[in-house]
Every structure is written in structure tokens, then in C-alpha cells.
Amino acid sequence: MAEERRKYVQRRTPKPKNLKGTIKRVMSYVLSFRLQIVLVVFLILLSVVASVASAYFLKPLINDYITPLIGVKDPDYSGLLGQIGLMAAIYIIGAFSSFIYSRIMVSISTGVLCKIRMDLFAHLQKLPIRYYDTNSHGDIMSRFTNDTDTLRQMMSMTLPQLIQGIASIIFTAVVMLSLNVELSLVVFGMMIISMIAIVLVSKRSQRYFKEVQQAMGDLNGYGEEMIEGQRVIKVFNREEIIKEGFSEINARQANAGFQSQAATTIMMPMMANLSYITYALCAVLGASMTINNRLDIGTIASFLEYSRTFTRPITQISNQFNYIMSALAGAERVFDLLDTPEEVDEGNVTLVNANIDEEGNITEASKRTGKWAWKIPNKDGSFEYRELKGDVRFEHVTFGYEEKKIVLNDISLYAEPGQKIAFVGSTGAGKTTITNLINRFYDVPDGKIRYDGININRIKKNDLRRSLGMVLQDTNLFTGTVMDNIRFGNLEATDEECIKAAKLANADSFIRKLPHGYDTMLEGNGSNLSQGQRQLLSIARAAVADPPVLILDEATSSIDTRTEHLIEQGMDGLMHGRTVFVIAHRLSTVRNSNAIMVLEHGVIIERGTHESLIEEHGKYYQLYTGALELE
Ligand SMILES: Nc1ncnc2c1ncn2[C@@H]1O[C@H](COP(=O)(O)OP(=O)(O)O)[C@@H](O)[C@H]1O
Ligand SMILES: [Mg+2]
């Protein structure tokens, strides 16, 4: 049981921390708000000076305005009031500037967060399919939400406190030294002791922070998977075991959370006590110095105030330590994602709209002409145009997703323009993999797949994919209307064109029966539609793109035979003169193909037309006559 559960729980060993690098990168984001930062630092300094000064004024207040009045008849309070007024003014300036800089800091931190999120999302669009195939989607989401948010919290709260703390320590130290050197040394000594204590305590908790964020990611990943899989879970009555799986990661998260914070809970009382001790030491020492007439009362009052405030920033920062560490751990996960290498695209052959005259001369057109050409750069900087015909050739392609496991073995095939090529074969034979290679979701070594005679590794991925209309095996619909979803195939398509595509895909009749027809909202991957209807929509989406090459990966697997037949007729009209790859389970679908490839364990074991294959009396024959069934 435990073994089984463990399978659900993805674990990655936390990477070693790179605190310095992470801090640097966070700062590089913050520094894009240079002007505001300068203002913030200025305001912080102002508020620190104000608070240091207000304590400093205790000395003249006592020495010059209070002590002289002691025992005097009819004392003149005007000087005293003036002094108090001055202190109040300084205090107000301090409070006001601290209010302003906190606000600016909030705007900086939300700005930074917005930018990081945008960078993340933009980067996600550039990652290869392999990344999505190998990472939990919930964990990716967690980097977006949870990790960026801890970072925002840290920036809006901790960063200003840090600056303020450091400034305040420096100012206070200078003023204290000017008041009395011996007492200052006592306070400094105590500060060093508290710093050592902080370092000792925090060392222990440090390593848990990354684990907290990681566990949070796993938790999200698990949660997402189980929410998506609710139907399956219910069908198999696996609620309990799923709960156990969750409880395991949840406990891991809680434990890491506890460990990371447990050590730091001692910080507060420890720092408070050290601060009292410092205060008491100063009071005793100061009092004895005053008695010996080496110090005046005003200085002592000021100094005691400083000894109290001096360690305050350290206490505060050490309290924020949790936030800082988890924010940095989160930031590191964000940057890990940002550092995942992008999909490389060294292709320089592009696809352009073309005009082709009777002699076959090709010129580039700025608008859609219904004809396309490959624009191939020559070494000397000139361009050569070649008509996009849809000739696709595989030459001894061997491929595996992982190095050791070969999925396609020495595949050679060709599809001439206008041909319909079909792949049949058992599940897992490698049919979808072939399509993954044509559109370069995964790359094969050089020179093995040619498209109109061009090595597909030379074709820019976007242009390559633009030339291919794909109906993927897994249908994906987006939140939006039915019309929006069809138009996803060609953003410039008019409503009429979308409807025409829907008719072609035979989706029109069911769409019209929906509550709002083409304006019906689809949500949650079109969960209000049947699987077959979703497939019809994705076929319409591919059709509206009007692609030169069409690839249908079990696109009609959930559609009844009659409808399938109608789609086929519609598509045959559309695809006249273009190349179609079709993968289908039903052999009736592939009968009229120019060539049928029978695939088994990544090897083409038979190929030919329907008739020739029947004649051959091989596997296809057996499948067709029902002697064998596709698993
Ligand atoms: N993203 C992937 N990573 C690793 N292996 C994969 C991946 N996708 C498919 N495979 C493996 O490749 C083989 C062929 O899969 P596929 O091409 O999807 O088969 P099908 O013929 O059913 O479309 C299977 O053994 C499958 O396990
Ligand atoms: Mg498949």
C-alpha cells in the first residue's frame, strides 16, 4: 500500500541553496524601480534620523529645560514647551515619511511581482513540450502563485525594515559613541552576543525553508491531479488511498514548516531578554557614573533610550527571518523555472504567403493568397523561394524519448503532395510519436525528416507548425465561446469562415442545438460537451486554419461512423491537393488512403494501399477481416 502511494508522490531532492545568487537576482528586479528605490531610501533615512534625533533631544530637554526648573518658583515653561514642540515636529516628520515609503514599497513589490509573473508566463510559452511532459503541472502553478507571493510579502515588509534597521543601527551607534564611549562599548558587546545567538539559531532552520516551498509545490501538484482525476477516483473507490497519499505530503509540508519555524520561535524571547539585560547594565553603569559626577542625567536618559532602540532592528530582522528564508527559497524555485532552457530554434527557413505565376516563379505576397512558399536564406544573404507542397519524408528515423528506450526504429516513409497517409497499429506502437516529430515537439538528429526537401530542423518552429493543421489526440478547449474556440485555429477568420469550418467538420448541427449556439460558453476544457463533440470542435479548429498539411491523430475515435464518414467527405474536399496524415483505429477510415503503414513496436511492418495489403494476407489483412483486433 505504502509503495503504491509513494508512486503518486513525486519527490525531488532539494537543490543546494544559492542564497547569494538568488538575492542578487531579486535585487535586479527591484532595481528596475530605481527612482522609487532612491526615494524610499531617502525617506527611510529621514525617518531614522527623526527617530534618532527625538531621543537625542531628551538630553537638552532634561539638562537645559527641566533640571534648571526644579525647585524654581514660578518656572518659565515656554522654553520647555518649545523644545517639546520641536520634538513633536521631528516625530511627525518621521512618522509621515515612514508612511510614504511603506506605500511606495507596496507599489514596488506589486510591480516586481507583476513583472516576475509575466516573465514566468512568457518563459512557459517558450519551454519545450518535454518540460510539460516531465513536470507536475500543480508544481509549476505553485511557482506562479505561492512562491511569487512569499516573495512579494518579503519585499513589501522585510526589505524596508532591513534598510531601516541597518540605517538606524549606524546612526544610533554614532550618536551613542558621541554621548558616552564606555556605555556604548557595553551595548555593542551585547549586540555581538545577540548576533552570534541569531546565527546559531538560524543555521538549524535554514535547510528546511526550501523544503517547505517544495512540499507546497508537491501538495499543489497532488491536489490538482486528484481534482482532475475525481471521476476515476470515484469509479474505482480510491478516495481513502488518495487521502492517505495527500496526508503524507501534507504531513511532510507541515513537518518542514514546523522545523523551519520551531528554531526561530526561541528568537523573540531570547532577544527580548538580551535587550533587558543590556538596559539594566547600562542603567546600573550609568547611574554609578552619574553618582561619581562623570555623567549628567540628560545623557543617561538619552542613552537608555538608545540602548533600548539599538537592538530593536536586530530583533525585528530576526523575526522576519522566516519570511526572508521562505521568500528566498520561493524565489529560487521561480528562478529555477526561469532558468529552464527554452525550446531551441535554430531554424531560419520561414513560411510566407506567395504568388506563383504560370511559369512557376514565386514572389512573396503580403496577404493570404492560399499559396505558401518556404523562404530559404542562402549563405550570401539572398533568399530562395520554394513552393510549399506538403512533401514529407522520413529517412531512417530512430527516436526515443529517453536515451535507452527506442520508440521508433528505422522509420522511412514518404508522403507526396496531396497524398493521404494512414498509420494503423496497436496503442503504444509509436503513431503519436511520429506526429510529435513532424511538428518538432521533439527533435530528431539532423537531416532525417525532410519537408519539401528541406531538413525540418532548418525550418523555424512557428512556421513549421503554421504549415501543419493538427488535431491532437487529446482534445483541449479553452474557456470562451464555441466561436472563440474554433477561431483559435486562425485568429483572422471571420464568423462565416468559422461556421464554414464547423460545417466541414460536421460540428455545425450540434453547435446549433447548444443553448446559445456559437456563443455558448465552454468552461473547464469543454466539460459540458461530449468527447465526440469536443473532437468535432478541434477538427473545425484545424480546418479553419486551412493548412497545407493536416495531421489527424485519432481525431474521430469518439465519433460515430456515420458522422465520421460525413467529416471525411468534407475534409476530402478541403484537403484536395494537400497532404494528410491520419491515425485511426477504425480501418474503414483509412481505406481510401494512398498508403497505409502498419506500425508495431516502432517498426513499420507492412505498407501499401488497402488493396495491396489485403492481398498480402499479413497483419493488416488479419486486422481487417477481424482475425486480429487492435489492442
Ligand atoms: N512524452 C513521452 N515520454 C516518454 N515516453 C513516451 C512519451 N510519449 C509516449 N511515450 C512512449 O512512446 C511509445 C509510443 O507512444 P505513442 O507514440 O503515443 O503511441 P501510439 O501509437 O499509441 O500513439 C509508448 O511506449 C509510450 O510509452
Ligand atoms: Mg497515440
XYZ file of C-alpha atoms and ligand atoms in Angstrom:
659
model
C 0.000 0.000 0.000
C 2.649 2.457 1.045
C 4.644 1.601 -2.051
C 1.656 2.328 -4.206
C 1.065 5.644 -2.579
C 4.653 6.614 -2.956
C 4.264 6.355 -6.689
C 1.788 9.203 -6.642
C 4.095 11.371 -4.642
C 6.731 12.904 -6.788
C 9.851 13.786 -4.965
C 12.802 15.777 -5.984
C 15.799 16.303 -3.812
C 16.053 19.961 -2.894
C 18.892 21.583 -4.739
C 21.667 23.244 -2.811
C 20.818 26.786 -1.953
C 22.404 29.586 -3.782
C 21.432 32.392 -1.458
C 23.771 34.998 -2.840
C 22.797 34.455 -6.443
C 19.126 34.470 -5.571
C 19.365 37.695 -3.598
C 21.233 39.280 -6.470
C 18.532 38.342 -8.914
C 15.718 39.539 -6.711
C 17.599 42.819 -6.394
C 17.938 43.075 -10.153
C 14.150 43.093 -10.367
C 13.831 45.589 -7.563
C 16.402 47.854 -9.161
C 14.262 48.268 -12.235
C 12.341 50.674 -9.977
C 15.427 52.778 -9.412
C 13.722 56.117 -8.924
C 11.263 54.844 -6.374
C 14.020 52.993 -4.540
C 16.079 56.162 -4.251
C 13.048 57.931 -2.844
C 12.364 55.089 -0.439
C 15.931 55.053 0.827
C 15.820 58.802 1.307
C 12.542 58.629 3.233
C 13.802 55.758 5.318
C 16.911 57.712 6.238
C 14.718 60.671 7.097
C 12.545 58.622 9.389
C 15.583 57.051 11.030
C 17.224 60.418 11.589
C 13.969 61.680 13.025
C 13.665 58.835 15.478
C 17.337 59.011 16.489
C 17.078 62.776 16.886
C 13.951 62.652 19.012
C 15.792 60.521 21.548
C 18.823 62.747 21.330
C 16.734 65.748 22.279
C 15.983 64.103 25.607
C 19.393 65.247 26.763
C 18.962 69.029 26.265
C 15.332 68.646 27.335
C 16.371 67.313 30.710
C 19.634 69.162 31.167
C 18.623 72.593 29.873
C 14.884 72.830 30.287
C 13.809 70.530 33.087
C 16.706 70.412 35.593
C 17.010 74.257 35.805
C 13.299 74.463 36.592
C 13.486 72.058 39.533
C 12.722 73.925 42.752
C 12.312 77.281 40.963
C 9.296 79.392 41.947
C 7.112 80.481 39.015
C 9.036 78.489 36.480
C 9.014 79.669 32.868
C 7.696 76.788 30.778
C 7.988 78.465 27.396
C 11.428 77.034 26.633
C 10.297 73.582 27.664
C 7.160 73.792 25.511
C 9.201 74.960 22.557
C 11.531 72.004 22.964
C 8.637 69.579 23.244
C 7.059 71.137 20.144
C 10.310 70.641 18.240
C 10.443 67.001 19.270
C 6.830 66.516 18.224
C 7.554 68.072 14.807
C 10.517 65.763 14.257
C 8.432 62.825 15.328
C 5.664 63.743 12.889
C 8.149 64.091 10.015
C 9.476 60.632 10.844
C 6.051 59.068 11.025
C 4.942 60.709 7.804
C 7.967 59.640 5.798
C 7.676 56.098 7.090
C 4.044 56.071 5.932
C 5.013 57.296 2.463
C 7.884 54.887 1.948
C 5.776 51.925 3.042
C 3.279 52.840 0.347
C 5.948 53.191 -2.318
C 7.370 49.857 -1.217
C 3.979 48.222 -1.684
C 3.804 49.613 -5.192
C 7.328 48.405 -5.935
C 6.666 44.932 -4.615
C 3.419 44.521 -6.532
C 5.215 45.857 -9.600
C 8.073 43.405 -9.206
C 5.623 40.578 -8.655
C 3.702 41.543 -11.771
C 6.916 41.568 -13.778
C 8.149 38.243 -12.419
C 4.800 36.614 -13.128
C 4.848 37.983 -16.656
C 8.397 36.725 -17.165
C 7.364 33.333 -15.837
C 4.380 33.078 -18.108
C 6.307 34.277 -21.137
C 9.007 31.760 -20.353
C 6.474 28.960 -20.008
C 5.353 29.670 -23.567
C 8.894 29.065 -24.728
C 9.529 25.810 -22.932
C 9.649 22.601 -24.909
C 6.823 20.083 -24.652
C 9.291 17.838 -22.862
C 9.151 20.149 -19.845
C 5.392 19.752 -19.552
C 5.657 16.022 -20.110
C 8.064 15.662 -17.213
C 6.887 18.173 -14.586
C 3.838 18.228 -12.379
C 1.522 20.979 -13.526
C 0.487 21.757 -9.980
C 4.100 22.330 -9.020
C 4.502 24.732 -11.925
C 1.369 26.547 -10.790
C 2.705 26.726 -7.262
C 5.720 28.639 -8.505
C 3.339 31.117 -10.064
C 1.168 31.656 -7.062
C 2.657 30.563 -3.783
C 6.328 31.209 -4.447
C 5.866 34.602 -6.045
C 3.575 35.679 -3.249
C 6.017 34.927 -0.472
C 8.477 36.975 -2.453
C 6.070 39.897 -2.594
C 5.478 39.746 1.148
C 9.154 39.811 1.782
C 9.744 42.764 -0.459
C 6.969 44.950 0.858
C 7.725 44.268 4.525
C 11.170 42.935 5.050
C 13.198 44.936 2.623
C 12.317 48.362 4.083
C 12.784 47.006 7.578
C 16.190 45.792 6.596
C 17.256 49.139 5.201
C 15.725 50.958 8.125
C 17.306 48.600 10.596
C 20.789 48.990 9.209
C 20.493 52.767 8.944
C 19.121 53.018 12.429
C 21.918 50.873 13.884
C 24.577 53.003 12.235
C 23.044 56.328 13.258
C 22.343 55.196 16.768
C 25.861 53.830 17.144
C 27.376 57.142 16.091
C 25.184 59.131 18.435
C 25.788 56.737 21.313
C 29.526 56.982 20.835
C 29.270 60.745 20.915
C 27.308 60.547 24.160
C 29.492 58.105 26.019
C 32.113 55.663 24.804
C 32.165 53.253 27.759
C 28.406 52.704 27.786
C 28.457 52.324 24.013
C 31.005 49.547 24.263
C 28.747 47.691 26.667
C 25.829 47.943 24.237
C 27.972 46.899 21.274
C 29.293 43.909 23.182
C 25.779 42.791 23.970
C 24.832 43.230 20.336
C 27.630 40.944 19.186
C 26.418 38.311 21.623
C 22.889 38.515 20.229
C 24.138 38.324 16.651
C 26.028 35.147 17.424
C 22.911 33.715 19.039
C 20.845 34.553 15.965
C 23.310 32.938 13.594
C 23.410 29.782 15.712
C 19.652 29.512 15.854
C 19.018 30.271 12.211
C 21.582 27.818 10.916
C 19.418 24.979 12.097
C 16.236 26.098 10.407
C 17.768 27.243 7.160
C 17.690 23.985 5.290
C 14.006 23.453 5.948
C 12.790 26.512 4.108
C 13.377 25.213 0.622
C 11.695 22.015 1.658
C 8.655 23.950 2.792
C 8.236 25.548 -0.625
C 8.984 22.315 -2.422
C 6.451 20.427 -0.341
C 3.956 23.170 -1.084
C 4.573 22.600 -4.793
C 4.121 18.859 -4.408
C 0.957 19.479 -2.449
C -0.441 21.611 -5.237
C 0.636 19.101 -7.849
C -1.037 16.281 -5.999
C -4.141 18.326 -5.348
C -4.505 19.302 -8.963
C -4.030 15.776 -10.203
C -6.612 14.401 -7.823
C -9.138 17.105 -8.614
C -8.764 16.382 -12.313
C -8.981 12.673 -11.655
C -12.094 12.791 -9.445
C -14.140 10.685 -11.841
C -11.560 7.938 -11.960
C -11.068 8.078 -8.211
C -14.793 7.693 -7.633
C -15.164 4.941 -10.214
C -12.503 2.871 -8.501
C -13.418 3.872 -4.950
C -9.956 5.176 -4.278
C -10.965 8.079 -2.040
C -9.257 6.587 1.002
C -5.927 5.788 -0.568
C -5.872 9.190 -2.236
C -6.466 10.770 1.150
C -3.583 8.811 2.600
C -1.365 9.984 -0.226
C -2.375 13.550 0.461
C -1.888 13.169 4.173
C 1.663 12.010 3.570
C 2.709 15.086 1.587
C 0.644 17.299 3.834
C 2.472 15.931 6.866
C 5.785 16.447 5.129
C 4.854 20.058 4.435
C 3.684 20.580 7.998
C 6.806 18.982 9.407
C 9.110 21.089 7.277
C 7.042 24.119 8.220
C 7.368 23.284 11.899
C 11.076 22.542 11.707
C 11.770 25.751 9.872
C 9.932 27.848 12.416
C 10.471 25.931 15.623
C 14.064 27.007 15.950
C 13.221 30.612 15.334
C 10.479 30.771 17.960
C 13.203 30.975 20.566
C 14.493 34.118 18.882
C 11.902 36.561 20.201
C 12.171 35.803 23.928
C 15.935 35.435 23.608
C 16.336 38.824 22.010
C 13.917 40.459 24.429
C 15.865 39.156 27.396
C 19.188 40.199 25.984
C 17.761 43.632 25.414
C 16.568 43.870 29.060
C 19.972 42.800 30.271
C 21.605 45.471 28.129
C 19.197 48.047 29.510
C 19.858 47.015 33.071
C 23.632 47.007 32.572
C 23.518 50.494 31.111
C 21.263 51.758 33.866
C 23.486 50.407 36.615
C 26.704 51.541 34.983
C 25.241 54.927 34.005
C 23.853 55.513 37.476
C 27.209 54.801 39.084
C 28.886 57.181 36.631
C 26.337 59.882 37.392
C 26.856 59.445 41.108
C 30.575 59.891 40.517
C 29.697 63.014 38.582
C 31.101 61.698 35.359
C 27.802 61.832 33.516
C 24.773 64.146 33.542
C 21.206 62.944 33.911
C 20.141 64.076 30.421
C 22.833 61.956 28.780
C 21.813 58.946 30.812
C 18.161 59.357 29.816
C 19.065 59.659 26.123
C 21.438 56.779 26.343
C 18.985 54.426 27.991
C 16.502 55.216 25.246
C 19.149 54.336 22.659
C 20.191 51.136 24.337
C 16.601 50.030 24.051
C 16.108 51.041 20.439
C 19.533 49.939 19.325
C 18.800 46.216 19.386
C 15.230 46.635 18.205
C 16.047 46.420 14.488
C 18.047 43.281 15.105
C 15.094 41.739 16.894
C 12.803 42.811 14.117
C 15.011 41.457 11.378
C 15.495 38.204 13.196
C 11.700 37.967 13.453
C 11.474 38.480 9.727
C 13.989 35.770 9.205
C 11.269 33.226 8.457
C 9.845 35.366 5.730
C 13.212 36.105 4.229
C 14.227 32.479 4.095
C 10.989 31.158 2.669
C 10.799 34.040 0.233
C 14.320 33.328 -0.981
C 13.560 29.641 -1.228
C 10.459 30.529 -3.242
C 12.440 32.938 -5.366
C 14.949 30.229 -6.066
C 12.189 27.966 -7.344
C 10.876 30.771 -9.502
C 14.334 31.356 -10.938
C 14.846 27.624 -11.443
C 11.841 27.687 -13.700
C 13.031 30.837 -15.435
C 16.394 29.173 -15.995
C 14.959 26.057 -17.595
C 16.377 26.191 -21.099
C 13.975 27.406 -23.723
C 13.000 25.355 -26.693
C 15.874 25.925 -29.084
C 15.050 27.002 -32.555
C 17.955 27.389 -34.869
C 15.673 27.295 -37.904
C 15.965 30.116 -40.396
C 13.654 28.903 -43.127
C 10.354 30.739 -42.873
C 6.920 30.338 -44.371
C 5.497 33.190 -46.463
C 2.362 33.836 -48.446
C 3.213 33.558 -52.102
C 2.112 34.430 -55.583
C 3.052 31.818 -58.133
C 2.774 32.644 -61.834
C 2.247 30.219 -64.680
C 5.938 29.625 -65.155
C 6.288 28.723 -61.532
C 8.035 31.926 -60.484
C 7.421 32.653 -56.850
C 7.079 36.094 -55.331
C 6.346 36.934 -51.736
C 2.872 38.289 -51.015
C 1.863 40.393 -48.078
C -1.633 38.920 -47.819
C -3.038 35.451 -47.688
C -3.159 34.079 -51.215
C -3.958 30.487 -50.478
C -0.451 29.588 -51.598
C 2.631 29.366 -49.441
C 6.336 29.232 -50.050
C 9.364 28.418 -47.969
C 11.762 31.329 -47.807
C 15.203 29.800 -47.634
C 18.138 32.080 -46.863
C 21.290 31.476 -48.839
C 24.740 31.913 -47.397
C 25.276 35.149 -49.345
C 22.221 36.744 -47.725
C 19.866 36.305 -50.679
C 16.705 34.254 -50.491
C 15.367 31.360 -52.431
C 11.674 30.561 -52.550
C 10.281 27.086 -52.771
C 6.618 26.331 -53.047
C 5.074 24.655 -50.025
C 3.751 21.455 -51.461
C 3.494 19.188 -48.477
C 6.032 16.555 -49.375
C 7.145 14.893 -46.141
C 9.843 12.260 -45.955
C 11.292 10.256 -43.095
C 14.696 8.740 -43.747
C 15.768 6.054 -41.301
C 14.394 7.852 -38.302
C 15.207 6.285 -34.977
C 13.944 8.014 -31.889
C 13.332 7.529 -28.191
C 12.030 9.941 -25.546
C 14.692 8.658 -23.240
C 18.080 7.655 -24.427
C 17.873 3.990 -23.689
C 14.323 3.293 -24.767
C 13.841 3.318 -28.511
C 10.281 4.124 -29.545
C 10.664 4.449 -33.309
C 13.104 2.199 -35.062
C 14.451 3.000 -38.512
C 11.282 4.549 -39.890
C 11.382 5.515 -43.550
C 8.355 6.821 -45.346
C 7.230 9.470 -47.734
C 4.065 11.405 -48.314
C 3.808 13.114 -51.647
C 1.777 16.281 -52.014
C -1.901 15.503 -51.995
C -1.479 12.054 -50.593
C -3.302 10.648 -47.636
C -1.051 8.537 -45.495
C -2.504 6.431 -42.729
C -0.917 4.859 -39.684
C -2.518 1.936 -38.020
C -1.175 -0.117 -35.192
C -1.682 -1.018 -31.576
C -1.691 1.509 -28.793
C 1.859 2.443 -27.921
C 3.163 1.432 -31.331
C 4.542 4.935 -31.864
C 1.907 6.592 -34.041
C 1.587 9.782 -31.999
C 5.354 9.885 -31.674
C 5.655 10.172 -35.448
C 3.438 13.256 -35.386
C 5.441 14.661 -32.452
C 8.485 14.512 -34.676
C 6.853 16.109 -37.704
C 5.872 19.203 -35.747
C 9.078 19.156 -33.737
C 7.602 18.748 -30.291
C 10.624 16.526 -30.044
C 13.681 16.793 -32.243
C 15.450 14.065 -34.144
C 19.077 14.220 -35.191
C 19.806 16.211 -38.318
C 18.693 15.517 -41.808
C 16.313 12.709 -41.217
C 12.966 14.345 -41.755
C 12.525 16.455 -44.862
C 9.676 18.725 -45.719
C 9.591 19.749 -49.379
C 13.203 18.684 -49.447
C 14.154 20.926 -46.516
C 15.563 19.401 -43.362
C 12.859 20.256 -40.815
C 15.468 21.233 -38.255
C 16.182 24.190 -40.542
C 12.582 25.382 -40.530
C 11.581 27.883 -37.880
C 9.313 26.053 -35.470
C 6.492 28.563 -35.586
C 6.432 28.471 -39.371
C 6.655 24.726 -39.479
C 3.722 24.430 -37.110
C 1.806 27.079 -39.042
C 2.019 24.871 -42.097
C 0.573 21.923 -40.211
C -3.019 21.617 -39.162
C -3.046 19.289 -36.208
C -5.834 17.604 -34.418
C -4.087 16.185 -31.404
C -5.090 13.009 -29.709
C -6.027 14.837 -26.519
C -8.597 17.497 -27.176
C -8.090 20.776 -25.391
C -10.658 23.524 -25.402
C -10.285 26.879 -23.736
C -12.622 28.984 -21.654
C -14.564 31.056 -24.130
C -17.363 30.678 -26.637
C -17.587 27.902 -29.198
C -16.793 30.507 -31.834
C -13.667 31.642 -29.957
C -12.502 28.075 -29.742
C -12.847 27.497 -33.461
C -11.190 30.823 -34.234
C -8.194 29.721 -32.170
C -7.114 27.955 -35.367
C -6.944 31.206 -37.298
C -7.387 34.442 -35.405
C -8.181 36.348 -38.591
C -11.059 34.109 -39.569
C -14.443 35.781 -39.858
C -17.538 34.317 -38.215
C -18.593 32.984 -41.609
C -15.278 31.204 -42.086
C -15.544 29.661 -38.636
C -19.053 28.443 -39.374
C -17.895 27.074 -42.703
C -15.145 25.151 -40.925
C -17.660 23.866 -38.411
C -19.860 22.641 -41.253
C -16.871 20.940 -42.821
C -16.153 19.211 -39.538
C -19.828 18.367 -39.276
C -19.947 20.226 -35.983
C -22.440 22.821 -37.141
C -25.563 20.791 -36.411
C -24.708 20.034 -32.797
C -23.452 23.575 -32.187
C -26.777 25.000 -33.341
C -28.526 22.818 -30.797
C -26.461 24.247 -27.927
C -28.294 26.762 -25.706
C -26.598 29.763 -27.277
C -25.332 28.223 -30.489
C -21.921 29.527 -31.417
C -21.981 31.883 -28.426
C -22.260 29.077 -25.907
C -19.552 29.433 -23.275
C -17.240 26.489 -22.815
C -15.548 26.037 -19.488
C -13.193 23.556 -17.905
C -11.929 22.111 -21.187
C -15.423 21.896 -22.619
C -16.751 19.634 -19.901
C -20.290 20.484 -20.965
C -19.715 18.685 -24.265
C -19.379 15.046 -25.125
C -15.973 13.670 -26.032
C -17.099 13.304 -29.647
C -18.345 16.889 -29.752
C -15.034 18.096 -28.402
C -13.296 16.221 -31.186
C -15.589 17.791 -33.786
C -14.678 21.227 -32.440
C -10.977 20.507 -32.597
C -11.350 19.320 -36.167
C -13.197 22.551 -37.001
C -10.398 24.470 -35.299
C -7.811 22.772 -37.509
C -9.969 23.226 -40.591
C -10.336 26.975 -40.125
C -6.558 27.284 -40.269
C -6.789 25.961 -43.817
C -3.450 24.201 -43.512
C -1.345 22.743 -46.353
C -0.690 19.634 -44.315
C -3.176 18.098 -41.952
C -2.432 15.607 -39.213
C -5.315 13.845 -37.526
C -4.347 11.787 -34.512
C -7.296 9.562 -33.681
C -9.354 12.640 -34.262
C -12.529 10.694 -34.856
C -12.092 7.970 -32.278
C -15.160 9.051 -30.270
C -17.328 9.935 -33.232
C -19.940 7.621 -34.671
C -19.272 6.032 -38.036
C -21.883 7.983 -39.929
C -20.663 11.364 -38.726
C -17.109 10.287 -39.324
C -17.994 9.474 -42.884
C -19.517 12.915 -43.375
C -16.421 14.600 -41.923
C -14.277 12.564 -44.200
C -16.164 13.747 -47.235
C -15.939 17.355 -46.083
C -12.248 17.021 -45.353
C -11.516 15.346 -48.644
C -12.901 18.445 -50.306
C -10.780 20.730 -48.158
C -7.644 18.672 -48.384
C -7.694 18.174 -52.099
C -4.118 18.639 -53.290
C -2.776 18.699 -49.763
C -1.099 16.132 -47.612
C -2.938 14.359 -44.839
C -1.594 12.081 -42.165
C -4.273 10.169 -40.406
C -4.056 7.915 -37.462
C -7.188 5.946 -36.889
C -8.414 2.965 -35.035
C -11.227 2.197 -37.380
C -9.856 0.674 -40.526
C -12.836 1.859 -42.533
C -11.470 5.367 -42.044
C -8.138 4.649 -43.658
C -9.337 2.501 -46.520
C -9.105 5.201 -49.144
C -5.582 6.282 -48.151
C -2.794 6.350 -50.712
C -0.605 4.435 -48.365
C -1.247 2.651 -45.133
C 1.591 1.960 -42.719
C 1.127 -0.747 -40.183
C 3.223 0.071 -37.168
C 4.251 -2.292 -34.444
C 6.684 -1.575 -31.620
C 8.018 1.411 -33.522
C 8.661 -0.508 -36.714
C 6.695 -0.331 -39.962
C 5.894 -3.944 -40.567
C 3.661 -3.522 -43.596
C 2.918 -0.781 -46.048
C 0.832 -0.351 -49.156
C -2.636 0.512 -50.312
C -5.672 -1.127 -48.831
C -5.922 -3.494 -51.768
C -2.282 -4.472 -51.836
C -2.270 -5.044 -48.091
C -5.332 -7.213 -48.287
C -3.637 -9.187 -50.992
C -0.543 -9.553 -48.875
C -2.522 -11.508 -46.278
C -0.411 -10.096 -43.485
C -1.270 -8.319 -40.261
C -3.439 -5.705 -41.957
C -5.439 -8.430 -43.606
C -5.929 -10.125 -40.285
C -6.957 -6.855 -38.678
C -9.317 -6.040 -41.474
C -11.006 -9.378 -41.588
C -11.303 -9.377 -37.832
C -8.942 -12.273 -37.280
C -6.925 -9.880 -35.159
C -8.017 -6.880 -33.171
C -6.177 -3.708 -32.355
C -5.497 -3.559 -28.672
N 6.374 12.027 -23.526
C 6.806 10.757 -23.507
N 7.879 10.440 -22.759
C 8.327 9.174 -22.745
N 7.777 8.168 -23.403
C 6.699 8.399 -24.164
C 6.158 9.725 -24.249
N 5.088 9.673 -25.074
C 4.980 8.389 -25.487
N 5.936 7.625 -24.933
C 6.161 6.193 -25.186
O 6.355 6.024 -26.561
C 5.684 4.868 -27.033
C 4.803 5.242 -28.200
O 3.789 6.103 -27.784
P 2.778 6.766 -28.792
O 3.514 7.271 -29.954
O 1.964 7.739 -28.035
O 1.855 5.530 -29.204
P 0.529 5.497 -30.057
O 0.854 4.621 -31.210
O -0.493 4.870 -29.199
O 0.164 6.887 -30.444
C 4.916 4.308 -25.858
O 5.637 3.173 -25.419
C 4.947 5.377 -24.822
O 5.113 4.808 -23.564
Mg -1.417 7.976 -29.984
